[in-house]
Amino acid sequence: MSFTRRNLLLLAAAFGIAAGPATAYAQETLNVGAYPTNPPFEYKNESGTFEGFEVDIVNEAAKRIGMTTEIADLGFQALFAATTSKRIDVAISSITITPERLKSQAFSQPYYDSDMGIAAKADSPIKAEADLKGKIIGVLSGSTGEAWTKQHQEAGGFSEVKGYDTQQNLLLDLSAGRVDAAVSDIPGLEYSFTRMKDLAVKERIKTGEQYGLMMAKDHPLLGKLNDALTAMKKDGTLAAIHKKWFGSDAPADSSTVKEMPMPKA
């Protein structure tokens, strides 16, 4: 069979069409998944657009590797399946880097240090972990707060650990007295309590938690995004984003400021 110039042009066009979407995906769009009610880390504003500390981080990191982001609204637990199946490239939502999660996921270097807290009504007699015996504890399902609470349930004598699909529903039930206390990340609790004046953090649980971008283990963009985070730390961009959303300077020895190694399983 002989190929005419027209045949060759058609063949070339066919290959171009086949390669087009993959090329465009790799060069243009970073698909991000986010839990939509987690201020100040990420939330949807009145127009339905995502905003927040981690939104600014992932947008800037994507920009530095020549990409733009498309952020999908996902439940917290759904983020893990979405990265594993490669439905999304990156998950954000104050996701703590843990040895257990590193068995099935990959993380960038951390960019935020956190602890957990025990929250209750401001006028509650609950002041510390020792006061939780016989109490109903609310947690966000799939979170490190849930893991900590279940790990300490027997020793602490908690009567029940109640899981919630959103932080908002958890705190509304706490306010209504349907749970006695909540265990969750300190930053999210403190941000929420600027509006929910009847609730307060009663005790800080020192955990040394750190948040990072979560991706599939073999994702080809992990190294590039990690390098972008390093550059953002070195030029002060990440510190400026922290100042914007938390109103304070990040500690000089924190993962928001210091370059950190990429976590290994």
XYZ file of N, CA and C in Angstrom, residues 68-245:
534
model
N -3.031 25.600 35.866
C -4.129 26.218 36.600
C -4.890 25.107 37.313
N -5.665 25.482 38.315
C -6.381 24.479 39.094
C -7.857 24.428 38.738
N -8.415 23.261 38.918
C -9.864 23.064 38.898
C -10.188 22.306 40.181
N -10.976 22.941 41.062
C -11.197 22.380 42.395
C -12.587 21.780 42.495
N -12.637 20.493 42.858
C -13.896 19.771 42.992
C -14.302 19.695 44.456
N -15.587 19.773 44.699
C -16.186 19.712 46.022
C -16.369 18.241 46.398
N -15.607 17.775 47.404
C -15.687 16.378 47.831
C -15.780 16.292 49.354
N -16.436 15.247 49.838
C -16.447 14.981 51.268
C -15.059 14.587 51.727
N -14.789 14.741 53.015
C -13.435 14.477 53.509
C -12.996 13.043 53.220
N -13.827 12.068 53.543
C -13.456 10.675 53.329
C -13.275 10.353 51.850
N -14.060 11.009 50.997
C -14.000 10.752 49.554
C -12.672 11.189 48.941
N -11.951 12.086 49.604
C -10.682 12.578 49.064
C -9.664 11.456 48.888
N -9.675 10.502 49.793
C -8.669 9.434 49.771
C -8.887 8.499 48.581
N -10.131 8.141 48.321
C -10.436 7.299 47.161
C -10.195 8.068 45.865
N -10.431 9.371 45.886
C -10.286 10.173 44.670
C -8.834 10.298 44.228
N -7.905 10.415 45.193
C -6.492 10.455 44.801
C -6.022 9.079 44.358
N -6.421 8.041 45.079
C -5.998 6.680 44.745
C -6.456 6.277 43.348
N -7.696 6.635 42.997
C -8.245 6.298 41.678
C -7.801 7.273 40.589
N -7.104 8.330 41.005
C -6.626 9.386 40.114
C -7.763 10.190 39.476
N -8.897 10.193 40.162
C -9.976 11.099 39.763
C -9.516 12.543 39.935
N -8.692 12.758 40.958
C -8.079 14.068 41.170
C -6.567 13.886 41.291
N -5.837 14.963 41.067
C -4.382 14.942 41.203
C -3.945 15.201 42.633
N -4.629 16.136 43.273
C -4.220 16.611 44.603
C -5.443 16.730 45.499
N -5.273 16.374 46.769
C -6.310 16.618 47.768
C -5.783 17.602 48.801
N -6.611 18.593 49.130
C -6.331 19.521 50.224
C -7.513 19.485 51.182
N -7.275 19.781 52.429
C -8.328 19.883 53.450
C -7.724 19.591 54.808
N -6.667 20.293 55.147
C -5.936 20.093 56.407
C -5.758 18.600 56.674
N -5.156 17.909 55.692
C -4.972 16.461 55.773
C -3.643 16.169 56.475
N -3.733 15.571 57.635
C -2.541 15.272 58.417
C -1.736 14.142 57.773
N -0.440 14.329 57.725
C 0.472 13.289 57.227
C 0.660 12.272 58.349
N 0.266 11.019 58.116
C 0.415 9.971 59.128
C 1.061 8.737 58.506
N 1.731 7.915 59.316
C 2.315 6.671 58.793
C 1.274 5.774 58.131
N 0.081 5.736 58.708
C -0.978 4.890 58.141
C -1.373 5.371 56.752
N -1.544 6.685 56.604
C -1.931 7.232 55.302
C -0.814 7.088 54.270
N 0.427 7.128 54.720
C 1.553 7.001 53.797
C 1.670 5.597 53.201
N 0.939 4.648 53.746
C 0.939 3.307 53.158
C 0.217 3.283 51.817
N -0.748 4.165 51.635
C -1.539 4.165 50.402
C -1.516 5.488 49.642
N -0.954 6.538 50.251
C -0.937 7.865 49.643
C 0.480 8.429 49.668
N 0.685 9.472 48.878
C 1.934 10.232 48.930
C 1.607 11.654 49.381
N 2.578 12.289 50.029
C 2.390 13.659 50.487
C 3.589 14.514 50.086
N 3.297 15.781 49.824
C 4.372 16.758 49.682
C 4.972 17.002 51.056
N 6.030 17.793 51.088
C 6.543 18.255 52.375
C 5.428 19.009 53.101
N 5.433 19.018 54.424
C 4.391 19.739 55.161
C 4.524 21.247 55.013
N 3.382 21.921 55.176
C 3.369 23.384 55.104
C 2.598 24.017 56.262
N 2.111 23.189 57.183
C 1.395 23.747 58.340
C 1.489 22.775 59.506
N 1.781 23.319 60.704
C 1.865 22.526 61.930
C 0.605 22.749 62.758
N 0.081 21.672 63.339
C -1.166 21.797 64.078
C -1.215 20.841 65.258
N -2.178 21.073 66.126
C -2.526 20.152 67.203
C -4.037 19.962 67.169
N -4.526 19.001 67.930
C -5.966 18.821 68.093
C -6.416 19.456 69.395
N -7.721 19.630 69.490
C -8.261 20.211 70.705
C -9.554 19.551 71.120
N -9.860 19.640 72.397
C -11.145 19.201 72.935
C -12.012 20.439 73.089
N -13.167 20.431 72.431
C -14.068 21.578 72.466
C -15.366 21.193 73.166
N -15.970 22.170 73.808
C -17.255 21.966 74.485
C -17.946 23.322 74.578
N -19.149 23.326 75.117
C -19.817 24.601 75.360
C -18.958 25.431 76.319
N -18.964 26.717 76.103
C -18.108 27.596 76.910
C -18.408 27.460 78.397
N -19.678 27.231 78.741
C -20.049 27.127 80.159
C -20.097 25.683 80.657
N -19.580 24.751 79.845
C -19.588 23.344 80.232
C -18.580 23.085 81.343
N -18.885 22.140 82.260
C -17.915 21.770 83.295
C -16.731 20.985 82.734
N -16.827 20.562 81.467
C -15.707 19.861 80.827
C -14.561 20.841 80.636
N -13.415 20.513 81.222
C -12.241 21.377 81.123
C -11.054 20.683 80.482
N -11.057 19.337 80.514
C -9.899 18.585 80.045
C -10.321 17.163 79.682
N -9.368 16.402 79.178
C -9.635 15.018 78.778
C -10.193 14.191 79.928
N -9.725 14.444 81.140
C -10.174 13.672 82.299
C -11.666 13.827 82.564
N -12.274 14.881 82.020
C -13.701 15.140 82.256
C -14.606 14.467 81.231
N -14.031 13.704 80.306
C -14.821 13.115 79.219
C -15.399 11.746 79.569
N -15.113 11.234 80.737
C -15.634 9.926 81.124
C -17.162 9.937 81.118
N -17.744 8.942 80.409
C -19.192 8.838 80.326
C -19.832 9.800 79.352
N -19.031 10.544 78.593
C -19.554 11.569 77.688
C -19.608 11.074 76.234
N -20.463 11.720 75.450
C -20.565 11.460 74.012
C -19.638 12.434 73.293
N -18.715 11.899 72.496
C -17.712 12.722 71.821
C -18.003 12.729 70.324
N -18.087 13.905 69.741
C -18.311 14.045 68.303
C -16.999 14.257 67.567
N -16.899 13.646 66.383
C -15.686 13.763 65.554
C -16.076 13.832 64.089
N -15.175 14.334 63.272
C -15.353 14.305 61.827
C -14.914 12.932 61.333
N -15.785 12.218 60.663
C -15.485 10.861 60.214
C -14.270 10.843 59.295
N -13.369 9.915 59.560
C -12.161 9.769 58.747
C -11.016 10.662 59.159
N -11.212 11.485 60.173
C -10.184 12.451 60.587
C -9.249 11.860 61.630
N -8.147 12.564 61.868
C -7.245 12.146 62.944
C -7.894 12.366 64.307
N -8.863 13.287 64.384
C -9.622 13.461 65.617
C -10.414 12.205 65.951
N -10.994 11.584 64.938
C -11.710 10.332 65.141
C -10.747 9.236 65.587
N -9.581 9.156 64.924
C -8.601 8.126 65.273
C -8.143 8.278 66.719
N -7.843 9.512 67.138
C -7.397 9.748 68.513
C -8.487 9.378 69.510
N -9.715 9.790 69.225
C -10.817 9.557 70.162
C -11.097 8.070 70.332
N -11.098 7.320 69.237
C -11.346 5.883 69.332
C -10.190 5.167 70.038
N -8.980 5.657 69.816
C -7.811 5.069 70.475
C -7.874 5.260 71.994
N -8.455 6.375 72.424
C -8.496 6.695 73.856
C -9.856 6.389 74.489
N -10.779 5.847 73.727
C -12.143 5.664 74.232
C -12.208 4.745 75.443
N -11.548 3.610 75.357
C -11.635 2.645 76.454
C -10.978 3.187 77.724
N -9.770 3.713 77.579
C -9.057 4.237 78.752
C -9.759 5.455 79.336
N -10.327 6.286 78.451
C -10.989 7.497 78.924
C -12.421 7.291 79.356
N -12.988 6.137 79.030
C -14.360 5.848 79.440
C -15.409 6.640 78.688
N -15.127 7.050 77.438
C -16.117 7.794 76.654
C -17.294 6.857 76.368
N -18.509 7.337 76.543
C -19.673 6.463 76.366
C -19.950 6.176 74.894
N -19.623 7.142 74.018
C -19.903 6.962 72.580
C -19.023 7.909 71.774
N -18.589 7.433 70.601
C -17.903 8.289 69.637
C -18.825 8.419 68.426
N -19.273 9.626 68.169
C -20.263 9.874 67.116
C -19.605 10.576 65.934
N -19.650 9.954 64.752
C -19.021 10.525 63.567
C -19.953 11.421 62.775
N -19.375 12.462 62.166
C -20.140 13.427 61.359
C -19.502 13.575 59.985
N -20.346 13.904 59.003
C -19.843 14.076 57.639
C -19.254 15.453 57.409
N -19.627 16.431 58.210
C -19.068 17.778 58.085
C -18.766 18.355 59.467
N -17.781 19.234 59.510
C -17.434 19.933 60.751
C -18.593 20.804 61.212
N -19.295 21.399 60.264
C -20.416 22.273 60.605
C -21.503 21.507 61.361
N -21.850 20.322 60.862
C -22.877 19.524 61.544
C -22.407 19.077 62.927
N -21.119 18.749 63.032
C -20.547 18.373 64.324
C -20.703 19.507 65.331
N -20.325 20.717 64.939
C -20.354 21.844 65.876
C -21.775 22.304 66.174
N -22.669 22.157 65.216
C -24.074 22.486 65.480
C -24.656 21.542 66.531
N -24.309 20.246 66.435
C -24.778 19.300 67.448
C -24.131 19.554 68.802
N -22.868 19.982 68.787
C -22.207 20.343 70.041
C -22.926 21.522 70.694
N -23.245 22.517 69.902
C -23.942 23.694 70.404
C -25.324 23.350 70.930
N -25.982 22.368 70.266
C -27.339 21.968 70.661
C -27.349 20.967 71.808
N -26.169 20.498 72.211
C -26.090 19.567 73.326
C -26.319 18.116 72.957
N -26.289 17.810 71.662
C -26.481 16.414 71.237
C -25.199 15.594 71.386
N -24.077 16.272 71.502
C -22.828 15.635 71.927
C -22.251 16.511 73.040
N -21.458 15.909 73.906
C -20.930 16.650 75.048
C -19.644 17.403 74.723
N -18.865 16.851 73.800
C -17.587 17.463 73.438
C -17.250 17.061 72.011
N -16.298 17.768 71.425
C -15.821 17.458 70.082
C -14.301 17.433 70.111
N -13.721 16.561 69.306
C -12.267 16.521 69.160
C -11.952 16.773 67.693
N -11.180 17.829 67.436
C -10.864 18.196 66.053
C -9.614 19.071 66.034
N -9.217 19.495 64.833
C -8.020 20.318 64.688
C -8.237 21.701 65.298
N -7.241 22.163 66.045
C -7.311 23.462 66.727
C -7.618 24.631 65.779
N -6.917 24.780 64.651
C -7.164 25.965 63.821
C -8.605 26.085 63.341
N -9.178 24.972 62.887
C -10.555 25.002 62.419
C -11.535 25.305 63.534
N -11.277 24.738 64.710
C -12.142 25.018 65.859
C -12.087 26.491 66.241
N -10.880 27.015 66.366
C -10.742 28.408 66.800
C -11.356 29.370 65.788
N -11.210 29.059 64.504
C -11.820 29.911 63.482
C -13.339 29.875 63.609
N -13.912 28.691 63.784
C -15.367 28.553 63.903
C -15.894 29.269 65.141
N -15.104 29.274 66.206
C -15.597 29.823 67.465
C -15.531 31.352 67.505
N -14.938 31.971 66.477
C -15.041 33.426 66.372
C -16.488 33.823 66.051
N -17.254 32.873 65.523
C -18.670 33.117 65.209
C -19.599 32.381 66.174
N -19.181 31.191 66.611
C -20.007 30.401 67.528
C -19.516 30.676 68.949
N -19.975 31.775 69.495
C -19.432 32.283 70.757
C -19.754 31.390 71.949
N -20.711 30.477 71.795
C -21.089 29.624 72.919
C -20.170 28.418 73.069
N -19.234 28.245 72.134
C -18.328 27.102 72.163
C -16.896 27.565 72.406
N -16.071 26.667 72.951
C -14.685 27.033 73.252
C -13.800 25.798 73.241
N -12.528 26.013 72.918
C -11.530 24.946 73.041
C -11.138 24.867 74.511
N -11.307 23.686 75.097
C -11.057 23.514 76.518
C -9.653 22.992 76.814
N -9.113 22.169 75.906
C -7.766 21.639 76.121
C -7.103 21.368 74.775
N -5.851 21.717 74.674
C -5.051 21.418 73.474
C -4.414 20.043 73.641
N -4.528 19.233 72.592
C -3.896 17.908 72.578
C -2.663 18.005 71.694
N -1.493 17.950 72.296
C -0.253 18.092 71.531
C -0.004 16.819 70.714
N -0.091 16.961 69.400
C 0.065 15.802 68.519
C 1.207 15.955 67.518
N 1.674 17.191 67.307
C 2.723 17.412 66.317
C 2.263 17.146 64.885
N 0.973 17.318 64.644
C 0.441 17.060 63.299
C 0.953 18.084 62.295
N 1.111 17.622 61.053
C 1.510 18.505 59.960
C 0.673 18.184 58.729
N 0.320 19.234 57.975
C -0.506 19.067 56.777
C 0.352 19.174 55.518
N -0.020 18.405 54.491
C 0.654 18.479 53.199
C -0.331 18.237 52.069
N 0.125 18.422 50.836
C -0.675 18.076 49.667
C -0.679 16.558 49.534
N -1.861 15.960 49.400
C -1.955 14.502 49.274
C -2.192 14.121 47.814
N -1.436 13.113 47.347
C -1.509 12.686 45.951
C -1.343 11.163 45.883
N -1.609 10.605 44.706
C -1.356 9.180 44.498
C 0.138 8.914 44.609
N 0.495 7.713 45.046
C 1.896 7.393 45.308
C 2.809 7.603 44.100
N 2.339 7.275 42.925
C 3.192 7.342 41.735
C 2.914 8.568 40.880
N 2.325 9.609 41.475
C 1.924 10.760 40.651
C 3.150 11.513 40.129
N 3.208 11.754 38.827
C 4.399 12.388 38.243
C 4.597 13.854 38.626
N 3.558 14.498 39.172
C 3.682 15.914 39.524
C 4.064 16.151 40.980
N 4.191 15.098 41.763
C 4.484 15.267 43.185
C 5.787 16.019 43.410
N 6.843 15.608 42.732
C 8.141 16.261 42.905
C 8.111 17.719 42.491
N 7.423 18.014 41.380
C 7.355 19.402 40.900
C 6.596 20.293 41.889
N 5.478 19.788 42.402
C 4.714 20.584 43.367
C 5.485 20.748 44.672
N 6.209 19.717 45.066
C 7.030 19.824 46.272
C 8.119 20.884 46.095
N 8.739 20.917 44.915
C 9.752 21.946 44.637
C 9.139 23.339 44.654
N 7.903 23.444 44.170
C 7.209 24.740 44.186
C 6.989 25.206 45.623
N 6.630 24.277 46.513
C 6.457 24.632 47.923
C 7.768 25.109 48.537
N 8.859 24.438 48.179
C 10.170 24.870 48.669
C 10.453 26.309 48.248
N 10.204 26.607 46.981
C 10.436 27.966 46.470
C 9.537 28.976 47.177
N 8.296 28.593 47.459
C 7.358 29.488 48.139
C 7.796 29.768 49.576
N 8.444 28.801 50.206
C 8.977 29.026 51.552
C 10.190 29.958 51.502
N 11.061 29.712 50.538
C 12.298 30.497 50.454
C 12.045 31.957 50.112
N 11.039 32.235 49.267
C 10.813 33.635 48.880
C 9.756 34.340 49.743
N 9.251 33.646 50.762
C 8.320 34.274 51.703
C 6.862 34.234 51.294
N 6.551 33.624 50.160
C 5.162 33.583 49.688
C 4.275 32.800 50.643
N 4.768 31.669 51.124
C 3.950 30.848 52.014
C 3.700 31.563 53.348
N 4.716 32.237 53.841
C 4.547 33.002 55.081
C 3.519 34.117 54.904
N 3.510 34.730 53.720
C 2.547 35.801 53.438
C 1.121 35.252 53.373
N 0.958 34.057 52.808
C -0.361 33.423 52.755
C -0.841 33.109 54.168
N 0.073 32.647 55.024
C -0.278 32.385 56.422
C -0.750 33.667 57.103
N -0.027 34.748 56.907
C -0.378 36.037 57.505
C -1.755 36.499 57.042
N -2.054 36.271 55.768
C -3.336 36.678 55.186
C -4.505 35.975 55.870
N -4.373 34.674 56.110
C -5.507 33.885 56.581
C -5.576 33.718 58.099
